[in-house]
Coordinates of C-alpha atoms and ligand atoms in Angstrom, one line a residue:
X1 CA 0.0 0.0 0.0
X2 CA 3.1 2.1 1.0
X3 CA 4.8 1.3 -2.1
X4 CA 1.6 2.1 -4.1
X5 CA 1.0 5.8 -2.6
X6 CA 4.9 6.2 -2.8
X7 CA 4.9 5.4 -6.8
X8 CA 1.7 7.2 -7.1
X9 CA 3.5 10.5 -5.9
X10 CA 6.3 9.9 -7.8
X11 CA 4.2 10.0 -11.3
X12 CA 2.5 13.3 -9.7
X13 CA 5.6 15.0 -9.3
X14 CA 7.4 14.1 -12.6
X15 CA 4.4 16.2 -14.3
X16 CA 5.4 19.1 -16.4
X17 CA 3.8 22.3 -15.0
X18 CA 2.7 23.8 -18.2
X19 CA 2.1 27.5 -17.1
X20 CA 5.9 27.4 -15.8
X21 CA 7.7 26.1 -18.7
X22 CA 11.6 27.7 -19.7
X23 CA 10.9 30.0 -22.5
X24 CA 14.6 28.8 -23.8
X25 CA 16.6 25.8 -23.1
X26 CA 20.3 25.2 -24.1
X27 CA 22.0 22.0 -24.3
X28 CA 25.4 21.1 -24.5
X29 CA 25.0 17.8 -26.6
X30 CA 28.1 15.8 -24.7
X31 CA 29.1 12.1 -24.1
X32 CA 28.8 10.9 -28.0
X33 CA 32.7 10.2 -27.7
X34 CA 32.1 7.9 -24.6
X35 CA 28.9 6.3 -26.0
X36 CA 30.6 5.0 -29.3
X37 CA 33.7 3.7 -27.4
X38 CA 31.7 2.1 -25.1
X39 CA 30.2 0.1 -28.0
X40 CA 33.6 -0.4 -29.7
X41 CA 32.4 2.2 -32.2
X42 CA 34.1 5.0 -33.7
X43 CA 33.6 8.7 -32.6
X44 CA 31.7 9.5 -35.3
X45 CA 28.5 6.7 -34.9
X46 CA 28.8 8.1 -31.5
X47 CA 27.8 12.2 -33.2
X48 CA 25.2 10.0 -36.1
X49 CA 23.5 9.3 -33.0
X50 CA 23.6 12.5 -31.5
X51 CA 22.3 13.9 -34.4
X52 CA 19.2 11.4 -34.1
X53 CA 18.5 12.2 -31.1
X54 CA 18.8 16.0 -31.9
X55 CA 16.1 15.6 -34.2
X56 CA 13.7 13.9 -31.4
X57 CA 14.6 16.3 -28.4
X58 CA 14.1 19.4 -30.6
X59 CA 10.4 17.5 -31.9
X60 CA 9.5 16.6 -27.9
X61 CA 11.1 20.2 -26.9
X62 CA 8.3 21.7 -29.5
X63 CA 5.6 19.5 -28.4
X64 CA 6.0 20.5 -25.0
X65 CA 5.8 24.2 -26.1
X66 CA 9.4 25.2 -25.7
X67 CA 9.9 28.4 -27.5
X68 CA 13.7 28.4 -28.1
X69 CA 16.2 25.5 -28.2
X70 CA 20.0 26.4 -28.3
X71 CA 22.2 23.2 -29.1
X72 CA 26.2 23.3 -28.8
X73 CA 27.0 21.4 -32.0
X74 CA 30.2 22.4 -33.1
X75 CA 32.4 24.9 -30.6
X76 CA 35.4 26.9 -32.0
X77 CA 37.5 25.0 -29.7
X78 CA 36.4 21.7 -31.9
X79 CA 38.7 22.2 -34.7
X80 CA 41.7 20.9 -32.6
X81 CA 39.9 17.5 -32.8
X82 CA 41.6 15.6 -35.0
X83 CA 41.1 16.0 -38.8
X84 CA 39.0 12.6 -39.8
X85 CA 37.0 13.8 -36.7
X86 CA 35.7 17.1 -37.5
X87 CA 35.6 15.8 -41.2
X88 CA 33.1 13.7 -39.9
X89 CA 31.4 15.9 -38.0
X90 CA 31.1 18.6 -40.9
X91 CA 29.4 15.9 -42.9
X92 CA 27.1 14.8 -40.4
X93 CA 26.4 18.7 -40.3
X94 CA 25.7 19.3 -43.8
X95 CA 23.4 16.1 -44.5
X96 CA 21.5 17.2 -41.5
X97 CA 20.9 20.7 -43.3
X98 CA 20.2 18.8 -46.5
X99 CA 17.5 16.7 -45.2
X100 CA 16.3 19.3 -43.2
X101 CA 12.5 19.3 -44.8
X102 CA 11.8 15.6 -43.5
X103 CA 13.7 16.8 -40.0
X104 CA 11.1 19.4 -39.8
X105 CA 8.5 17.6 -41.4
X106 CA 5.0 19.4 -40.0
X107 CA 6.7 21.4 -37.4
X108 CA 6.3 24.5 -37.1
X109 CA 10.1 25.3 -36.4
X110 CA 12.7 27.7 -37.4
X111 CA 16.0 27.2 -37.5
X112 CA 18.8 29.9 -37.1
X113 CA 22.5 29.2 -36.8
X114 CA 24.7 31.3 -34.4
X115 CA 28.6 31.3 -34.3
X116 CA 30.8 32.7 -37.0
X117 CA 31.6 31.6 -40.7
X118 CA 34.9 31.8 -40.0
X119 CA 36.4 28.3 -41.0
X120 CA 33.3 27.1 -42.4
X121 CA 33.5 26.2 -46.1
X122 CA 31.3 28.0 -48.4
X123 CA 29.0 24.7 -49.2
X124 CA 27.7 24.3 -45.6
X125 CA 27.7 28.3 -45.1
X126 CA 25.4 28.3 -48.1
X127 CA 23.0 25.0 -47.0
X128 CA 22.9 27.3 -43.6
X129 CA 21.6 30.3 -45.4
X130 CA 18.6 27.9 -47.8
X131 CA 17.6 26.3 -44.1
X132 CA 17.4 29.9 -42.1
X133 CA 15.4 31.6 -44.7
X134 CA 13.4 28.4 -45.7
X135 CA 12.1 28.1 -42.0
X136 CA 12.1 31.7 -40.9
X137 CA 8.4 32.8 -40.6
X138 CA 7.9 29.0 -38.6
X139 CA 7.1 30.1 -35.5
X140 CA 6.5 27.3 -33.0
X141 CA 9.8 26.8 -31.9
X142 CA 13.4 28.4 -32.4
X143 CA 15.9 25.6 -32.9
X144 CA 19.3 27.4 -32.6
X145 CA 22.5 25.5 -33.8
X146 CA 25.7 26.6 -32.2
X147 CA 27.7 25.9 -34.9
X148 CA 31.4 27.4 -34.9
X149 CA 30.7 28.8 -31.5
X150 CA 32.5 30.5 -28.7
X151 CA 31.3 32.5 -26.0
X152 CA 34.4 34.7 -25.7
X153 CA 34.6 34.6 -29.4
X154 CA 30.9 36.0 -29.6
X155 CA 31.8 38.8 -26.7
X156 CA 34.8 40.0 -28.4
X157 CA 32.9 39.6 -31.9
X158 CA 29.8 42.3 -30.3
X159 CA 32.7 44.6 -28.6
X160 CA 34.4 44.6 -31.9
X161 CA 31.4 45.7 -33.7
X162 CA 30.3 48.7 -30.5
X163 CA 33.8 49.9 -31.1
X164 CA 33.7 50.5 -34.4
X165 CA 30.4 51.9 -34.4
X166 CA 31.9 54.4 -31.1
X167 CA 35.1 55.2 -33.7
X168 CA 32.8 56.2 -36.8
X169 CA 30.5 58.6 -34.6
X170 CA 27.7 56.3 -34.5
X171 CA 27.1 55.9 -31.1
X172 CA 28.9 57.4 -27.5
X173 CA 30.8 55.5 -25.2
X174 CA 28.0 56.7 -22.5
X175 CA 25.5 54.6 -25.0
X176 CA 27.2 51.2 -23.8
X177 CA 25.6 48.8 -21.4
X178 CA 24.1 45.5 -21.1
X179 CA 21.6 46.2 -23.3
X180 CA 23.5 47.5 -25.7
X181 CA 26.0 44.5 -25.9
X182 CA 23.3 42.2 -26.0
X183 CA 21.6 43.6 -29.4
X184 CA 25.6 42.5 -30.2
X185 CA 25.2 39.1 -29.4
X186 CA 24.7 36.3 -32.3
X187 CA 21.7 35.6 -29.8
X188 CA 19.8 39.5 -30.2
X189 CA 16.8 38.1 -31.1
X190 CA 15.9 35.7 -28.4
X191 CA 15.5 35.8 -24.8
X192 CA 18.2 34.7 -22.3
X193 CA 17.7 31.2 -21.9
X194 CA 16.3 29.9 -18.4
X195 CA 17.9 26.4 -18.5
X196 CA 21.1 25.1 -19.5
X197 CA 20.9 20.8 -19.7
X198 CA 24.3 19.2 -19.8
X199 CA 24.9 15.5 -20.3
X200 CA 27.4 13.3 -19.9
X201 CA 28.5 14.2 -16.2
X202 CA 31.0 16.9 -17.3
X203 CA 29.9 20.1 -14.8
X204 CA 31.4 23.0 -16.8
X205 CA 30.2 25.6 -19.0
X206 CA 33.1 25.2 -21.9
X207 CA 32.6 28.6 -23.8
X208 CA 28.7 28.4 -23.7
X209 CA 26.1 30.7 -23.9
X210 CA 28.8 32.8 -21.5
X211 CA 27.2 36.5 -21.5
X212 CA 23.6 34.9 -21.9
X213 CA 24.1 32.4 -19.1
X214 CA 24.1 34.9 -16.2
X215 CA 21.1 33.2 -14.5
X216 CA 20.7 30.1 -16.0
X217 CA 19.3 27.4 -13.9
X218 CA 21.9 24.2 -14.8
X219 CA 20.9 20.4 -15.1
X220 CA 23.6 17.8 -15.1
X221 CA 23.4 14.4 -15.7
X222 CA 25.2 11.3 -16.7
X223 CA 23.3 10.1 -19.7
X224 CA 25.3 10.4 -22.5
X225 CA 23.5 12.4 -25.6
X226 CA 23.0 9.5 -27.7
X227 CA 20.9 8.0 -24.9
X228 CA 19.1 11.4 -23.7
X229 CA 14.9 10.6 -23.9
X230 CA 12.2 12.9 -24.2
X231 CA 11.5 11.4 -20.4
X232 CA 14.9 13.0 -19.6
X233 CA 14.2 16.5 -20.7
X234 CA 10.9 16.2 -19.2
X235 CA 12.5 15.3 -16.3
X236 CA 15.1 17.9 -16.5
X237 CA 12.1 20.7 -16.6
X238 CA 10.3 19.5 -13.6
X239 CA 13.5 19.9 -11.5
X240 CA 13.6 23.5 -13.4
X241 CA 10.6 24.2 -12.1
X242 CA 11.2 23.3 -8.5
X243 CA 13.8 25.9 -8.7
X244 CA 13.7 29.4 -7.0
X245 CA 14.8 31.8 -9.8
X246 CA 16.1 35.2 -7.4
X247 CA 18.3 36.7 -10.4
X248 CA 19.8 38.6 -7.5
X249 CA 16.8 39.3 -5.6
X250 CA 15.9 37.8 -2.2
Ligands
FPP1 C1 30.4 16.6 -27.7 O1 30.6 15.2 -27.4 C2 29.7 16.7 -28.9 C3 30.1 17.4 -30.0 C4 31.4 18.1 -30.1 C5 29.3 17.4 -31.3 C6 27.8 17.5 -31.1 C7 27.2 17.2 -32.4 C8 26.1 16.4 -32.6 C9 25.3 15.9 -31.5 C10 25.5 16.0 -33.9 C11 25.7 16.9 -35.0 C12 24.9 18.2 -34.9 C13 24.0 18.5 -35.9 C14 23.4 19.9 -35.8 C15 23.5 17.6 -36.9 P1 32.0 14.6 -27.4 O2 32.4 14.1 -28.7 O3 33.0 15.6 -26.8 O4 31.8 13.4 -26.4 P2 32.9 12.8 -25.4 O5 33.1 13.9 -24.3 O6 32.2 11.6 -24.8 O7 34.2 12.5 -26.1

């Protein structure tokens, strides 16, 4: 009888509080690496998966009325990798993009990409550009692909761009602040996001979402991303929600 009530509760309180939901979520997609080698597979089954399982956590993050998703897919500390690696990866990229109608399928989801070009070849740069404005009136949901991105990278990139605009009499240096800076950002258009999920069992940040991250709430786990379920997220949200956001308050 115990047991019963006990199990009973449990189902209660893995239910997703619709009115409370994150308006954004980032995830650092981690743990493909160990998940191949585990199997005796190389790296790159271990990012095939990943990308599978992209395409089902962005569908269940839609479904459950997320507004914006922000994945870490490629940072620009990933080229060090070595060559066959990030070979791979680019491929795995630029399929993805190519087969992005059935991805999408009835989904009312757009798709941005933030980072810089820099190092990208022109083929993948120009399959990002058909997916961003092929999607960009969907509305449902914001899937956001870091691709080529650094958080310092993206800082200095915005101060680059204020300082220029301060040296050619566009703006005063009294015009500066947070605000500012974040119209700067690769992320201008969206909101901060709420929730940052992290697989794996890594606890770090590595160049994420730096300047936006201020007060996200974190979730760490030690799934790896080829094994991550919609249960997990779902899971993931209802700890969100138990969570006192203060953002410096009391
Ligand atoms: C980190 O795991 C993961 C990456 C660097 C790549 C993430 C990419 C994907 C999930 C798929 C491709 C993306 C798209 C948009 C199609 P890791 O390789 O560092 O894992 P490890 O720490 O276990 O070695």
């Amino acid at each position: 009888m115990f047991g019963l009530l006990k199990k009973k509760k449990q189902l209660a309180s893995s239910a997703i509080d619709y009115n409370n939901l994150p308006e954004h979520i980032g995830i650092i997609m981690d743990g493909n690496g160990r998940w191949a080698k585990k199997r005796g597979l190389p790296r790159s089954a271990g990012h095939s998966m990943g990308a599978r399982v992209l395409e089902q956590i962005t569908r269940a993050a839609g479904n459950i009325g997320i507004k914006y998703l922000t994945v870490y897919a490629f940072s620009t500390e990933n080229w060090s990798r070595p060559d066959d690696e990030v070979k791979a990866l680019m491929k795995l990229i630029g399929e993805y993009l190519d087969d992005y109608r059935r991805i999408i399928g009835d989904e009312d989801m757009r798709v941005r990409f933030i980072g810089s070009k820099n190092g990208l070849t022109d083929d993948i740069i120009r399959k990002m550009h058909v997916v961003e404005e092929a999607t960009k009136d969907n509305k449902s949901i914001t899937l956001n692909i870091a691709l080529n991105y650094g958080g310092r990278d993206e800082i200095v990139n915005a101060v680059r761009s204020v300082a220029q605009k301060v040296s050619d009499g566009e703006l005063n240096v009294s015009d500066i602040s947070e605000k500012l800076l974040s119209e700067h950002m690769y992320t201008h258009y969206m909101p901060d996001p709420d929730f940052i999920i992290r697989p794996s069992g890594e606890q770090r940040l590595s160049n994420f979402l730096l300047w936006q991250s201020a007060y996200s709430e974190f979730w760490y786990s030690n799934i790896n991303w080829p094994d991550f379920t919609r249960a997990d997220l779902e899971r993931a949200i209802v700890d969100y929600q138990s969570r006192n956001r203060r953002f410096g308050g009391v």
